[in-house]
Amino acid sequence: MTFGFAPSDAAPLSQSSTSAEMSADSAHRLARMLEPAEWSAAGIPLLRNPREVVSGLHSRHRPTPLTAVVAVLDADERIRASASFSRRATATDGWIFRNALLAQLRRVIPHDLRRRTPVRTAVLLYCREGDARWTQEDGAWMWGLRDACTLHGLRCGAYITLTRDGWQVLGEGRGGRRPSAGSEPEAFTGADPPTPRAGGSASEVLRRAAAR
């Protein structure tokens, strides 16, 4: 007498269902990122003195790779509030990044949702490995910054990468060698800087969202 097992129809169905879910998730992630051309066409306001903004954030937060620094500028491009946090999520998803940025903005500055036109601008400096060329991770951060600004009543400003080669304002073609991811902070020469904020709830948001 021989014993055997009939092939189960449930296994192929389950595998097919899992593949479909993974494909749908990938499609959603791709939809939650911005290409450089889309970013340039969005009318993002140009920084008058990007190096000053970058140097100010670098001296305040001293970011290392996988550190994001979000800052709010007034009409004169003075930094009114800023916060830094580490990227903890394994997924490159604009929705996760949006939630992390929004959590930090809510911690450091009141929203401007009651205003008809935003008067303050949020910029994002992201320190990462690699060169200054656009990546899908950059695209997800761009999408997240734009959406977080909308939900907090802010104007969406520049997205800046900081690497070993220096800094680069994506979509504008402006950059410089200093500061860089490995350089020492320069002396801050602006007005009294607000106390920088680090870590906190955004790290928790990233961890929870990545675990879902």
PDB file of C-alpha atoms in Angstrom:
ATOM      1  CA  MET A   1       0.000   0.000   0.000  1.00  0.00           C
ATOM      2  CA  THR A   2       1.321   3.418  -0.881  1.00  0.00           C
ATOM      3  CA  PHE A   3       0.496   6.703   0.670  1.00  0.00           C
ATOM      4  CA  GLY A   4       0.645  10.059  -1.041  1.00  0.00           C
ATOM      5  CA  PHE A   5      -0.613  13.571  -0.843  1.00  0.00           C
ATOM      6  CA  ALA A   6      -2.809  15.126  -3.440  1.00  0.00           C
ATOM      7  CA  PRO A   7      -1.582  18.525  -4.638  1.00  0.00           C
ATOM      8  CA  SER A   8      -3.398  21.282  -2.808  1.00  0.00           C
ATOM      9  CA  ASP A   9      -5.052  24.062  -4.756  1.00  0.00           C
ATOM     10  CA  ALA A  10      -4.620  26.351  -1.755  1.00  0.00           C
ATOM     11  CA  ALA A  11      -0.830  26.631  -2.085  1.00  0.00           C
ATOM     12  CA  PRO A  12      -0.745  28.073  -5.624  1.00  0.00           C
ATOM     13  CA  LEU A  13      -3.635  30.353  -4.730  1.00  0.00           C
ATOM     14  CA  SER A  14      -1.818  31.622  -1.665  1.00  0.00           C
ATOM     15  CA  GLN A  15       1.401  32.199  -3.612  1.00  0.00           C
ATOM     16  CA  SER A  16      -0.495  33.986  -6.358  1.00  0.00           C
ATOM     17  CA  SER A  17      -2.267  36.163  -3.796  1.00  0.00           C
ATOM     18  CA  THR A  18       1.013  37.029  -2.087  1.00  0.00           C
ATOM     19  CA  SER A  19       2.642  37.968  -5.411  1.00  0.00           C
ATOM     20  CA  ALA A  20      -0.311  40.197  -6.283  1.00  0.00           C
ATOM     21  CA  GLU A  21      -0.136  41.942  -2.921  1.00  0.00           C
ATOM     22  CA  MET A  22       3.616  42.507  -3.299  1.00  0.00           C
ATOM     23  CA  SER A  23       3.119  43.929  -6.796  1.00  0.00           C
ATOM     24  CA  ALA A  24       0.377  46.253  -5.559  1.00  0.00           C
ATOM     25  CA  ASP A  25       2.559  47.418  -2.665  1.00  0.00           C
ATOM     26  CA  SER A  26       5.458  48.132  -5.019  1.00  0.00           C
ATOM     27  CA  ALA A  27       3.139  50.091  -7.303  1.00  0.00           C
ATOM     28  CA  HIS A  28       1.891  52.179  -4.388  1.00  0.00           C
ATOM     29  CA  ARG A  29       5.456  52.951  -3.294  1.00  0.00           C
ATOM     30  CA  LEU A  30       6.413  54.018  -6.802  1.00  0.00           C
ATOM     31  CA  ALA A  31       3.389  56.315  -6.846  1.00  0.00           C
ATOM     32  CA  ARG A  32       4.601  57.915  -3.620  1.00  0.00           C
ATOM     33  CA  MET A  33       7.811  59.333  -5.025  1.00  0.00           C
ATOM     34  CA  LEU A  34       8.680  62.246  -7.290  1.00  0.00           C
ATOM     35  CA  GLU A  35      11.026  62.218 -10.262  1.00  0.00           C
ATOM     36  CA  PRO A  36      13.428  65.188 -10.613  1.00  0.00           C
ATOM     37  CA  ALA A  37      11.387  66.549 -13.553  1.00  0.00           C
ATOM     38  CA  GLU A  38       8.183  66.425 -11.474  1.00  0.00           C
ATOM     39  CA  TRP A  39       9.939  68.171  -8.608  1.00  0.00           C
ATOM     40  CA  SER A  40      11.280  70.927 -10.881  1.00  0.00           C
ATOM     41  CA  ALA A  41       7.835  71.426 -12.418  1.00  0.00           C
ATOM     42  CA  ALA A  42       6.187  71.773  -8.996  1.00  0.00           C
ATOM     43  CA  GLY A  43       7.328  75.381  -8.604  1.00  0.00           C
ATOM     44  CA  ILE A  44       9.506  74.781  -5.532  1.00  0.00           C
ATOM     45  CA  PRO A  45      10.862  78.206  -4.453  1.00  0.00           C
ATOM     46  CA  LEU A  46      14.589  78.684  -4.928  1.00  0.00           C
ATOM     47  CA  LEU A  47      16.753  79.387  -1.911  1.00  0.00           C
ATOM     48  CA  ARG A  48      18.499  82.748  -2.154  1.00  0.00           C
ATOM     49  CA  ASN A  49      21.537  81.472  -0.269  1.00  0.00           C
ATOM     50  CA  PRO A  50      21.433  77.669  -0.124  1.00  0.00           C
ATOM     51  CA  ARG A  51      24.965  77.324   1.265  1.00  0.00           C
ATOM     52  CA  GLU A  52      24.054  79.467   4.264  1.00  0.00           C
ATOM     53  CA  VAL A  53      21.011  77.316   4.982  1.00  0.00           C
ATOM     54  CA  VAL A  54      22.985  74.090   4.569  1.00  0.00           C
ATOM     55  CA  SER A  55      25.842  75.346   6.760  1.00  0.00           C
ATOM     56  CA  GLY A  56      23.402  76.462   9.447  1.00  0.00           C
ATOM     57  CA  LEU A  57      21.658  73.090   9.581  1.00  0.00           C
ATOM     58  CA  HIS A  58      24.962  71.224   9.458  1.00  0.00           C
ATOM     59  CA  SER A  59      26.397  73.199  12.374  1.00  0.00           C
ATOM     60  CA  ARG A  60      23.233  72.724  14.438  1.00  0.00           C
ATOM     61  CA  HIS A  61      22.626  69.022  13.888  1.00  0.00           C
ATOM     62  CA  ARG A  62      25.919  67.539  12.617  1.00  0.00           C
ATOM     63  CA  PRO A  63      24.079  64.914  10.542  1.00  0.00           C
ATOM     64  CA  THR A  64      25.623  61.551   9.759  1.00  0.00           C
ATOM     65  CA  PRO A  65      24.460  59.174   6.993  1.00  0.00           C
ATOM     66  CA  LEU A  66      20.771  58.166   7.269  1.00  0.00           C
ATOM     67  CA  THR A  67      19.959  61.358   9.193  1.00  0.00           C
ATOM     68  CA  ALA A  68      17.207  63.700   8.021  1.00  0.00           C
ATOM     69  CA  VAL A  69      17.023  67.348   9.090  1.00  0.00           C
ATOM     70  CA  VAL A  70      13.775  69.221   8.500  1.00  0.00           C
ATOM     71  CA  ALA A  71      13.762  72.991   9.003  1.00  0.00           C
ATOM     72  CA  VAL A  72      11.211  75.800   8.770  1.00  0.00           C
ATOM     73  CA  LEU A  73      12.345  79.096   7.270  1.00  0.00           C
ATOM     74  CA  ASP A  74      10.651  82.474   7.561  1.00  0.00           C
ATOM     75  CA  ALA A  75      10.200  84.919   4.681  1.00  0.00           C
ATOM     76  CA  ASP A  76      13.799  86.122   5.143  1.00  0.00           C
ATOM     77  CA  GLU A  77      15.142  82.545   5.032  1.00  0.00           C
ATOM     78  CA  ARG A  78      16.048  82.543   8.697  1.00  0.00           C
ATOM     79  CA  ILE A  79      15.741  79.166  10.357  1.00  0.00           C
ATOM     80  CA  ARG A  80      12.848  79.362  12.823  1.00  0.00           C
ATOM     81  CA  ALA A  81      12.736  75.711  13.844  1.00  0.00           C
ATOM     82  CA  SER A  82      14.539  72.506  12.940  1.00  0.00           C
ATOM     83  CA  ALA A  83      14.657  68.883  13.976  1.00  0.00           C
ATOM     84  CA  SER A  84      16.771  65.870  13.059  1.00  0.00           C
ATOM     85  CA  PHE A  85      16.030  62.170  13.221  1.00  0.00           C
ATOM     86  CA  SER A  86      17.467  58.906  11.958  1.00  0.00           C
ATOM     87  CA  ARG A  87      15.925  56.947   9.129  1.00  0.00           C
ATOM     88  CA  ARG A  88      14.835  53.663  10.727  1.00  0.00           C
ATOM     89  CA  ALA A  89      12.445  52.298   8.123  1.00  0.00           C
ATOM     90  CA  THR A  90      13.615  49.543   5.795  1.00  0.00           C
ATOM     91  CA  ALA A  91      11.073  50.436   3.106  1.00  0.00           C
ATOM     92  CA  THR A  92      11.572  53.354   0.732  1.00  0.00           C
ATOM     93  CA  ASP A  93       8.066  54.748   0.957  1.00  0.00           C
ATOM     94  CA  GLY A  94       6.997  58.383   0.740  1.00  0.00           C
ATOM     95  CA  TRP A  95       4.041  57.716   3.055  1.00  0.00           C
ATOM     96  CA  ILE A  96       6.352  56.557   5.855  1.00  0.00           C
ATOM     97  CA  PHE A  97       8.681  59.503   5.306  1.00  0.00           C
ATOM     98  CA  ARG A  98       5.710  61.912   5.234  1.00  0.00           C
ATOM     99  CA  ASN A  99       4.497  60.706   8.605  1.00  0.00           C
ATOM    100  CA  ALA A 100       7.970  61.036  10.121  1.00  0.00           C
ATOM    101  CA  LEU A 101       8.423  64.588   8.820  1.00  0.00           C
ATOM    102  CA  LEU A 102       4.950  65.622   9.911  1.00  0.00           C
ATOM    103  CA  ALA A 103       5.566  64.265  13.417  1.00  0.00           C
ATOM    104  CA  GLN A 104       8.708  66.386  13.720  1.00  0.00           C
ATOM    105  CA  LEU A 105       7.059  69.521  12.333  1.00  0.00           C
ATOM    106  CA  ARG A 106       4.235  69.185  14.843  1.00  0.00           C
ATOM    107  CA  ARG A 107       6.795  68.964  17.649  1.00  0.00           C
ATOM    108  CA  VAL A 108       8.809  72.045  16.765  1.00  0.00           C
ATOM    109  CA  ILE A 109       6.454  74.638  15.248  1.00  0.00           C
ATOM    110  CA  PRO A 110       2.703  75.469  15.145  1.00  0.00           C
ATOM    111  CA  HIS A 111       0.852  74.822  11.895  1.00  0.00           C
ATOM    112  CA  ASP A 112      -0.227  77.579   9.491  1.00  0.00           C
ATOM    113  CA  LEU A 113      -3.396  75.913   8.257  1.00  0.00           C
ATOM    114  CA  ARG A 114      -5.537  78.977   9.025  1.00  0.00           C
ATOM    115  CA  ARG A 115      -3.604  81.117   6.569  1.00  0.00           C
ATOM    116  CA  ARG A 116      -4.777  81.399   2.985  1.00  0.00           C
ATOM    117  CA  THR A 117      -1.194  81.508   1.730  1.00  0.00           C
ATOM    118  CA  PRO A 118       1.754  79.878   3.516  1.00  0.00           C
ATOM    119  CA  VAL A 119       4.284  82.362   4.872  1.00  0.00           C
ATOM    120  CA  ARG A 120       6.858  79.840   6.069  1.00  0.00           C
ATOM    121  CA  THR A 121       8.778  77.273   4.075  1.00  0.00           C
ATOM    122  CA  ALA A 122       9.971  73.813   5.068  1.00  0.00           C
ATOM    123  CA  VAL A 123      13.214  72.433   3.645  1.00  0.00           C
ATOM    124  CA  LEU A 124      14.729  68.992   4.059  1.00  0.00           C
ATOM    125  CA  LEU A 125      18.399  68.081   4.306  1.00  0.00           C
ATOM    126  CA  TYR A 126      19.090  64.355   4.035  1.00  0.00           C
ATOM    127  CA  CYS A 127      22.546  62.938   4.756  1.00  0.00           C
ATOM    128  CA  ARG A 128      23.220  59.668   2.948  1.00  0.00           C
ATOM    129  CA  GLU A 129      25.864  57.507   1.348  1.00  0.00           C
ATOM    130  CA  GLY A 130      26.549  57.510  -2.381  1.00  0.00           C
ATOM    131  CA  ASP A 131      26.865  60.437  -4.764  1.00  0.00           C
ATOM    132  CA  ALA A 132      24.581  63.367  -5.483  1.00  0.00           C
ATOM    133  CA  ARG A 133      22.605  61.675  -8.262  1.00  0.00           C
ATOM    134  CA  TRP A 134      18.871  61.228  -7.689  1.00  0.00           C
ATOM    135  CA  THR A 135      17.730  57.917  -6.212  1.00  0.00           C
ATOM    136  CA  GLN A 136      14.312  56.421  -5.556  1.00  0.00           C
ATOM    137  CA  GLU A 137      14.907  57.127  -1.878  1.00  0.00           C
ATOM    138  CA  ASP A 138      15.310  60.818  -2.735  1.00  0.00           C
ATOM    139  CA  GLY A 139      12.071  60.663  -4.702  1.00  0.00           C
ATOM    140  CA  ALA A 140      10.245  59.226  -1.684  1.00  0.00           C
ATOM    141  CA  TRP A 141      11.630  61.972   0.583  1.00  0.00           C
ATOM    142  CA  MET A 142      10.502  64.605  -1.940  1.00  0.00           C
ATOM    143  CA  TRP A 143       6.978  63.184  -1.981  1.00  0.00           C
ATOM    144  CA  GLY A 144       6.955  63.002   1.801  1.00  0.00           C
ATOM    145  CA  LEU A 145       8.153  66.590   2.214  1.00  0.00           C
ATOM    146  CA  ARG A 146       5.581  67.966  -0.197  1.00  0.00           C
ATOM    147  CA  ASP A 147       2.729  66.097   1.489  1.00  0.00           C
ATOM    148  CA  ALA A 148       3.864  66.970   5.023  1.00  0.00           C
ATOM    149  CA  CYS A 149       4.010  70.659   4.076  1.00  0.00           C
ATOM    150  CA  THR A 150       0.462  70.538   2.720  1.00  0.00           C
ATOM    151  CA  LEU A 151      -0.825  68.936   5.916  1.00  0.00           C
ATOM    152  CA  HIS A 152       1.004  71.460   8.128  1.00  0.00           C
ATOM    153  CA  GLY A 153       0.144  74.561   6.118  1.00  0.00           C
ATOM    154  CA  LEU A 154       3.702  75.263   4.956  1.00  0.00           C
ATOM    155  CA  ARG A 155       5.235  76.064   1.588  1.00  0.00           C
ATOM    156  CA  CYS A 156       7.254  73.136   0.269  1.00  0.00           C
ATOM    157  CA  GLY A 157      10.876  74.155  -0.103  1.00  0.00           C
ATOM    158  CA  ALA A 158      14.158  72.667  -1.231  1.00  0.00           C
ATOM    159  CA  TYR A 159      15.274  69.070  -0.879  1.00  0.00           C
ATOM    160  CA  ILE A 160      19.016  68.883  -0.232  1.00  0.00           C
ATOM    161  CA  THR A 161      21.274  65.850  -0.103  1.00  0.00           C
ATOM    162  CA  LEU A 162      24.475  65.771   1.912  1.00  0.00           C
ATOM    163  CA  THR A 163      27.077  63.181   0.905  1.00  0.00           C
ATOM    164  CA  ARG A 164      30.821  62.659   1.189  1.00  0.00           C
ATOM    165  CA  ASP A 165      31.210  64.760  -1.962  1.00  0.00           C
ATOM    166  CA  GLY A 166      29.328  67.750  -0.544  1.00  0.00           C
ATOM    167  CA  TRP A 167      25.783  69.099  -0.736  1.00  0.00           C
ATOM    168  CA  GLN A 168      23.360  69.290  -3.640  1.00  0.00           C
ATOM    169  CA  VAL A 169      19.973  70.992  -4.061  1.00  0.00           C
ATOM    170  CA  LEU A 170      18.134  68.432  -6.157  1.00  0.00           C
ATOM    171  CA  GLY A 171      16.191  69.814  -9.081  1.00  0.00           C
ATOM    172  CA  GLU A 172      18.239  73.014  -9.149  1.00  0.00           C
ATOM    173  CA  GLY A 173      21.738  71.867  -9.989  1.00  0.00           C
ATOM    174  CA  ARG A 174      23.268  73.973  -7.223  1.00  0.00           C
ATOM    175  CA  GLY A 175      25.712  72.519  -4.738  1.00  0.00           C
ATOM    176  CA  GLY A 176      29.103  72.740  -3.102  1.00  0.00           C
ATOM    177  CA  ARG A 177      31.894  70.699  -1.564  1.00  0.00           C
ATOM    178  CA  ARG A 178      31.502  72.063   1.957  1.00  0.00           C
ATOM    179  CA  PRO A 179      29.910  71.193   4.202  1.00  0.00           C
ATOM    180  CA  SER A 180      29.895  67.479   3.428  1.00  0.00           C
ATOM    181  CA  ALA A 181      28.918  64.326   5.299  1.00  0.00           C
ATOM    182  CA  GLY A 182      32.443  64.009   6.649  1.00  0.00           C
ATOM    183  CA  SER A 183      33.375  67.638   7.298  1.00  0.00           C
ATOM    184  CA  GLU A 184      33.586  69.449  10.604  1.00  0.00           C
ATOM    185  CA  PRO A 185      30.772  71.959  11.259  1.00  0.00           C
ATOM    186  CA  GLU A 186      31.573  75.543  10.410  1.00  0.00           C
ATOM    187  CA  ALA A 187      31.114  78.293  12.970  1.00  0.00           C
ATOM    188  CA  PHE A 188      27.535  79.546  12.956  1.00  0.00           C
ATOM    189  CA  THR A 189      27.406  83.273  12.177  1.00  0.00           C
ATOM    190  CA  GLY A 190      23.682  83.945  11.935  1.00  0.00           C
ATOM    191  CA  ALA A 191      21.199  85.069  14.566  1.00  0.00           C
ATOM    192  CA  ASP A 192      20.768  83.098  17.770  1.00  0.00           C
ATOM    193  CA  PRO A 193      19.802  79.630  16.537  1.00  0.00           C
ATOM    194  CA  PRO A 194      16.779  77.872  18.023  1.00  0.00           C
ATOM    195  CA  THR A 195      17.499  74.817  20.106  1.00  0.00           C
ATOM    196  CA  PRO A 196      17.747  71.857  17.716  1.00  0.00           C
ATOM    197  CA  ARG A 197      15.491  68.888  18.316  1.00  0.00           C
ATOM    198  CA  ALA A 198      16.540  65.331  17.659  1.00  0.00           C
ATOM    199  CA  GLY A 199      15.044  61.841  17.722  1.00  0.00           C
ATOM    200  CA  GLY A 200      11.680  61.594  19.420  1.00  0.00           C
ATOM    201  CA  SER A 201       8.363  60.535  17.989  1.00  0.00           C
ATOM    202  CA  ALA A 202       9.421  60.478  14.340  1.00  0.00           C
ATOM    203  CA  SER A 203      11.738  57.559  15.007  1.00  0.00           C
ATOM    204  CA  GLU A 204       8.809  55.742  16.578  1.00  0.00           C
ATOM    205  CA  VAL A 205       6.640  56.544  13.548  1.00  0.00           C
ATOM    206  CA  LEU A 206       9.268  55.103  11.211  1.00  0.00           C
ATOM    207  CA  ARG A 207       9.627  51.947  13.276  1.00  0.00           C
ATOM    208  CA  ARG A 208       5.869  51.359  13.570  1.00  0.00           C
ATOM    209  CA  ALA A 209       5.161  52.024   9.893  1.00  0.00           C
ATOM    210  CA  ALA A 210       7.995  49.777   8.736  1.00  0.00           C
ATOM    211  CA  ALA A 211       6.682  46.938  10.882  1.00  0.00           C
ATOM    212  CA  ARG A 212       3.231  46.979   9.272  1.00  0.00           C
TER     213      ARG A 212
END
